[in-house]
Amino acid sequence: DAKTTQPPSMDCAEGRAANLPCNHSTISGNEYVYWYRQIHSQGPQYIIHGLKNNETNEMASLIITEDRKSSTLILPHATLRDTAVYYCIVIGRGTSYDKVIFGPGTSLSVIP
Amino acid sequence: DGGITQSPKYLFRKEGQNVTLSCEQNLNHDAMYWYRQDPGQGLRLIYYSQIVNDFQKGDIAEGYSVSREKKESFPLTVTSAQKNPTAFYLCASSGGAATSIYEQYFGPGTRLTVT
């Protein structure tokens, strides 16, 4: 399964778009990109996932590059409540659950 | 409301004692998971169960045990054999009819402190 690389931390001004990058250069054709976030001392929360097309839901947008080697999670108007650790995970069909890895993620701080 | 409950939120135990963490879900999900999180770290999988009466070890199963006698429940026992049990424990479930098996729904977690 492909590994992911994320910056350890980022800041974003309140009201601005937060763009969180994820590198997954070894991703294979049947692997999806999933994003979760974890607010301090709470359980992680599913945000969005995609294969190769851009995806949007009520929480965020996911932009996957054409070569699928990287992606960006976009929070269009960040609020203080978006301060959290964001995890990018690559998962393939048929992946055993013990291969689903939540790495250290990116700690996003939304600043007033 | 549907969701996952974990109790208690905070738990304190003396070294050498076994302790059982509760996890219940009413989402009708087939799969359930236990993760451990240490400060500043990601999540590490302890055990997972895809169906009742069956479960598999994750990356760090040593010193832990689980049972899955009911679809709704997946309790985790931290035994005295676990050398560093103090951590934040998270339970999750997935696999409802309308969701991907990889869309995991997490409980609020139990913070265990062993002294």
Short mmCIF file of C-alpha atoms in Angstrom, two decimals:
data_model
loop_
_atom_site.label_atom_id
_atom_site.label_comp_id
_atom_site.label_asym_id
_atom_site.label_seq_id
_atom_site.Cartn_x
_atom_site.Cartn_y
_atom_site.Cartn_z
CA ASP A 1 0.00 0.00 0.00
CA ALA A 2 1.17 3.48 -0.85
CA LYS A 3 2.60 5.66 1.90
CA THR A 4 1.67 9.28 2.35
CA THR A 5 3.70 12.34 3.29
CA GLN A 6 2.13 15.39 4.91
CA PRO A 7 3.64 18.54 6.42
CA PRO A 8 3.64 18.28 10.22
CA SER A 9 1.90 21.59 10.78
CA MET A 10 0.20 24.52 9.01
CA ASP A 11 -1.45 27.79 9.95
CA CYS A 12 -4.44 29.39 8.29
CA ALA A 13 -6.23 32.69 8.93
CA GLU A 14 -9.86 32.40 9.94
CA GLY A 15 -12.17 32.85 6.95
CA ARG A 16 -9.51 31.98 4.42
CA ALA A 17 -9.20 28.73 2.51
CA ALA A 18 -7.04 26.07 4.12
CA ASN A 19 -5.17 23.95 1.58
CA LEU A 20 -3.68 20.80 3.06
CA PRO A 21 -1.29 18.88 0.79
CA CYS A 22 -0.59 15.18 0.72
CA ASN A 23 2.02 13.36 -1.30
CA HIS A 24 1.35 9.77 -2.34
CA SER A 25 3.78 9.25 -5.19
CA THR A 26 3.63 5.43 -5.07
CA ILE A 27 -0.15 5.22 -5.27
CA SER A 28 -1.48 2.48 -7.53
CA GLY A 29 -4.46 2.54 -9.84
CA ASN A 30 -7.00 0.99 -7.49
CA GLU A 31 -6.07 2.94 -4.38
CA TYR A 32 -8.31 5.65 -2.98
CA VAL A 33 -7.28 8.75 -1.07
CA TYR A 34 -9.15 9.21 2.22
CA TRP A 35 -9.05 12.20 4.56
CA TYR A 36 -9.95 12.23 8.23
CA ARG A 37 -9.51 14.86 10.91
CA GLN A 38 -9.14 14.66 14.67
CA ILE A 39 -10.01 17.51 16.96
CA HIS A 40 -8.01 17.47 20.17
CA SER A 41 -8.95 14.62 22.52
CA GLN A 42 -11.75 13.39 20.28
CA GLY A 43 -12.08 10.49 17.88
CA PRO A 44 -11.17 11.07 14.21
CA GLN A 45 -13.93 12.11 11.81
CA TYR A 46 -14.23 11.02 8.19
CA ILE A 47 -14.12 13.98 5.78
CA ILE A 48 -13.96 12.84 2.18
CA HIS A 49 -12.41 10.34 -0.21
CA GLY A 50 -11.69 10.08 -3.94
CA LEU A 51 -10.10 7.94 -6.63
CA LYS A 52 -9.13 10.24 -9.47
CA ASN A 53 -11.85 12.83 -9.90
CA ASN A 54 -12.14 15.87 -7.72
CA GLU A 55 -14.73 15.49 -4.99
CA THR A 56 -16.73 17.95 -2.94
CA ASN A 57 -19.07 17.56 -0.01
CA GLU A 58 -20.46 19.80 2.71
CA MET A 59 -17.19 19.70 4.65
CA ALA A 60 -14.44 20.03 2.07
CA SER A 61 -13.15 19.58 -1.45
CA LEU A 62 -10.55 17.06 -2.54
CA ILE A 63 -8.34 17.84 -5.52
CA ILE A 64 -6.31 14.93 -6.90
CA THR A 65 -3.63 15.64 -9.48
CA GLU A 66 -3.92 14.04 -12.88
CA ASP A 67 -1.02 11.67 -12.20
CA ARG A 68 -2.59 10.93 -8.78
CA LYS A 69 0.72 11.35 -7.01
CA SER A 70 -0.56 14.08 -4.76
CA SER A 71 -3.77 15.60 -3.51
CA THR A 72 -4.99 18.66 -1.65
CA LEU A 73 -7.79 18.90 0.88
CA ILE A 74 -9.46 22.29 0.76
CA LEU A 75 -11.49 23.79 3.58
CA PRO A 76 -13.00 26.77 1.73
CA HIS A 77 -13.64 29.09 4.68
CA ALA A 78 -11.70 27.89 7.69
CA THR A 79 -13.14 28.50 11.13
CA LEU A 80 -11.58 28.11 14.56
CA ARG A 81 -13.44 24.79 14.87
CA ASP A 82 -11.41 23.44 11.96
CA THR A 83 -8.28 23.45 14.14
CA ALA A 84 -7.39 19.76 14.19
CA VAL A 85 -4.96 17.10 12.96
CA TYR A 86 -5.74 16.06 9.39
CA TYR A 87 -4.85 12.58 8.18
CA CYS A 88 -4.37 11.59 4.54
CA ILE A 89 -4.59 7.84 3.97
CA VAL A 90 -4.28 5.75 0.81
CA ILE A 91 -6.39 2.59 0.78
CA GLY A 92 -6.78 -0.01 -1.94
CA ARG A 93 -9.68 -2.32 -2.61
CA GLY A 94 -9.25 -5.48 -0.65
CA THR A 95 -6.76 -3.89 1.72
CA SER A 96 -6.52 -5.72 4.97
CA TYR A 97 -7.58 -3.49 7.82
CA ASP A 98 -4.22 -3.83 9.48
CA LYS A 99 -2.72 -2.02 6.51
CA VAL A 100 -4.85 1.11 6.99
CA ILE A 101 -2.35 3.47 8.59
CA PHE A 102 -3.13 6.71 10.36
CA GLY A 103 0.24 8.49 10.35
CA PRO A 104 1.09 11.64 12.30
CA GLY A 105 -0.95 13.85 9.92
CA THR A 106 -0.89 17.66 9.60
CA SER A 107 -1.75 19.79 12.60
CA LEU A 108 -3.79 22.71 11.26
CA SER A 109 -4.10 25.82 13.41
CA VAL A 110 -6.76 28.31 12.36
CA ILE A 111 -5.79 31.72 13.66
CA PRO A 112 -8.29 34.49 14.47
CA ASP B 1 -29.09 9.12 17.60
CA GLY B 2 -26.84 6.52 15.98
CA GLY B 3 -23.24 6.41 16.99
CA ILE B 4 -20.46 4.80 18.97
CA THR B 5 -20.15 5.09 22.70
CA GLN B 6 -17.08 4.43 24.76
CA SER B 7 -17.02 4.40 28.50
CA PRO B 8 -15.62 5.68 30.68
CA LYS B 9 -13.97 8.80 29.23
CA TYR B 10 -11.18 8.69 31.81
CA LEU B 11 -9.94 5.56 33.57
CA PHE B 12 -7.28 5.15 36.22
CA ARG B 13 -5.76 1.83 37.26
CA LYS B 14 -2.90 0.51 39.30
CA GLU B 15 -0.11 -1.33 37.56
CA GLY B 16 -0.72 -5.09 37.43
CA GLN B 17 -4.49 -4.85 37.12
CA ASN B 18 -6.45 -5.87 34.05
CA VAL B 19 -8.96 -3.30 32.80
CA THR B 20 -11.76 -3.58 30.25
CA LEU B 21 -12.77 -0.69 27.98
CA SER B 22 -16.30 -0.65 26.64
CA CYS B 23 -17.31 0.06 23.03
CA GLU B 24 -20.90 -0.09 21.78
CA GLN B 25 -22.32 0.91 18.39
CA ASN B 26 -25.90 1.16 17.12
CA LEU B 27 -24.99 1.87 13.49
CA ASN B 28 -25.53 -1.76 12.43
CA HIS B 29 -21.93 -1.84 11.23
CA ASP B 30 -20.29 -5.18 10.62
CA ALA B 31 -16.69 -4.22 11.38
CA MET B 32 -15.26 -2.79 14.59
CA TYR B 33 -11.75 -1.69 15.52
CA TRP B 34 -9.59 -0.69 18.45
CA TYR B 35 -6.77 1.83 18.10
CA ARG B 36 -4.22 3.20 20.49
CA GLN B 37 -2.91 6.76 20.28
CA ASP B 38 0.11 8.11 22.16
CA PRO B 39 0.79 11.87 22.50
CA GLY B 40 1.71 13.49 19.18
CA GLN B 41 1.40 10.21 17.32
CA GLY B 42 -0.98 8.74 14.79
CA LEU B 43 -3.30 5.83 15.48
CA ARG B 44 -2.06 2.27 15.78
CA LEU B 45 -4.40 -0.67 15.23
CA ILE B 46 -4.71 -3.12 18.13
CA TYR B 47 -7.47 -5.52 17.02
CA TYR B 48 -10.26 -5.55 14.49
CA SER B 49 -13.35 -7.66 13.91
CA GLN B 50 -15.24 -8.05 10.66
CA ILE B 51 -18.02 -10.30 11.97
CA VAL B 52 -19.38 -11.61 15.23
CA ASN B 53 -17.23 -14.23 16.96
CA ASP B 54 -14.21 -13.42 14.80
CA PHE B 55 -11.37 -10.96 15.23
CA GLN B 56 -7.81 -10.41 14.02
CA LYS B 57 -4.70 -8.91 15.54
CA GLY B 58 -3.51 -5.54 14.38
CA ASP B 59 -0.01 -4.12 14.63
CA ILE B 60 0.23 -3.96 18.41
CA ALA B 61 -2.00 -6.73 19.84
CA GLU B 62 0.43 -7.96 22.50
CA GLY B 63 -0.93 -7.39 25.99
CA TYR B 64 -4.49 -6.85 24.78
CA SER B 65 -7.50 -9.11 24.29
CA VAL B 66 -10.93 -8.61 22.73
CA SER B 67 -14.23 -10.40 22.25
CA ARG B 68 -17.05 -9.97 19.75
CA GLU B 69 -20.04 -11.87 21.09
CA LYS B 70 -22.55 -9.35 19.74
CA LYS B 71 -22.53 -7.20 16.63
CA GLU B 72 -23.00 -4.06 18.72
CA SER B 73 -20.22 -4.63 21.22
CA PHE B 74 -16.43 -4.97 21.01
CA PRO B 75 -14.82 -4.67 24.46
CA LEU B 76 -11.05 -4.37 24.84
CA THR B 77 -9.16 -5.74 27.84
CA VAL B 78 -5.81 -4.22 28.66
CA THR B 79 -3.96 -6.92 30.54
CA SER B 80 -1.11 -6.63 33.00
CA ALA B 81 1.16 -7.97 30.24
CA GLN B 82 0.88 -4.67 28.33
CA LYS B 83 4.08 -2.88 29.28
CA ASN B 84 3.00 0.69 28.53
CA PRO B 85 -0.78 0.80 28.85
CA THR B 86 -1.19 4.52 29.48
CA ALA B 87 -2.66 5.93 26.26
CA PHE B 88 -5.77 7.24 24.51
CA TYR B 89 -7.88 4.33 23.22
CA LEU B 90 -10.24 4.76 20.29
CA CYS B 91 -12.94 2.41 19.07
CA ALA B 92 -14.35 2.62 15.54
CA SER B 93 -16.82 0.84 13.31
CA SER B 94 -17.50 0.63 9.60
CA GLY B 95 -19.33 -1.32 6.97
CA GLY B 96 -22.88 -0.12 6.92
CA ALA B 97 -24.96 -0.75 3.82
CA ALA B 98 -24.51 2.77 2.41
CA THR B 99 -20.91 3.39 3.33
CA SER B 100 -17.49 2.20 2.30
CA ILE B 101 -15.82 -0.19 4.68
CA TYR B 102 -13.06 2.38 4.99
CA GLU B 103 -15.36 5.14 6.23
CA GLN B 104 -14.73 4.54 9.87
CA TYR B 105 -16.88 6.13 12.55
CA PHE B 106 -15.01 6.74 15.78
CA GLY B 107 -16.11 6.91 19.37
CA PRO B 108 -15.04 9.72 21.74
CA GLY B 109 -12.19 7.66 23.18
CA THR B 110 -11.09 6.50 26.63
CA ARG B 111 -8.01 7.97 28.23
CA LEU B 112 -6.38 5.27 30.36
CA THR B 113 -3.77 6.12 32.97
CA VAL B 114 -1.92 3.34 34.75
CA THR B 115 0.29 4.18 37.70
#
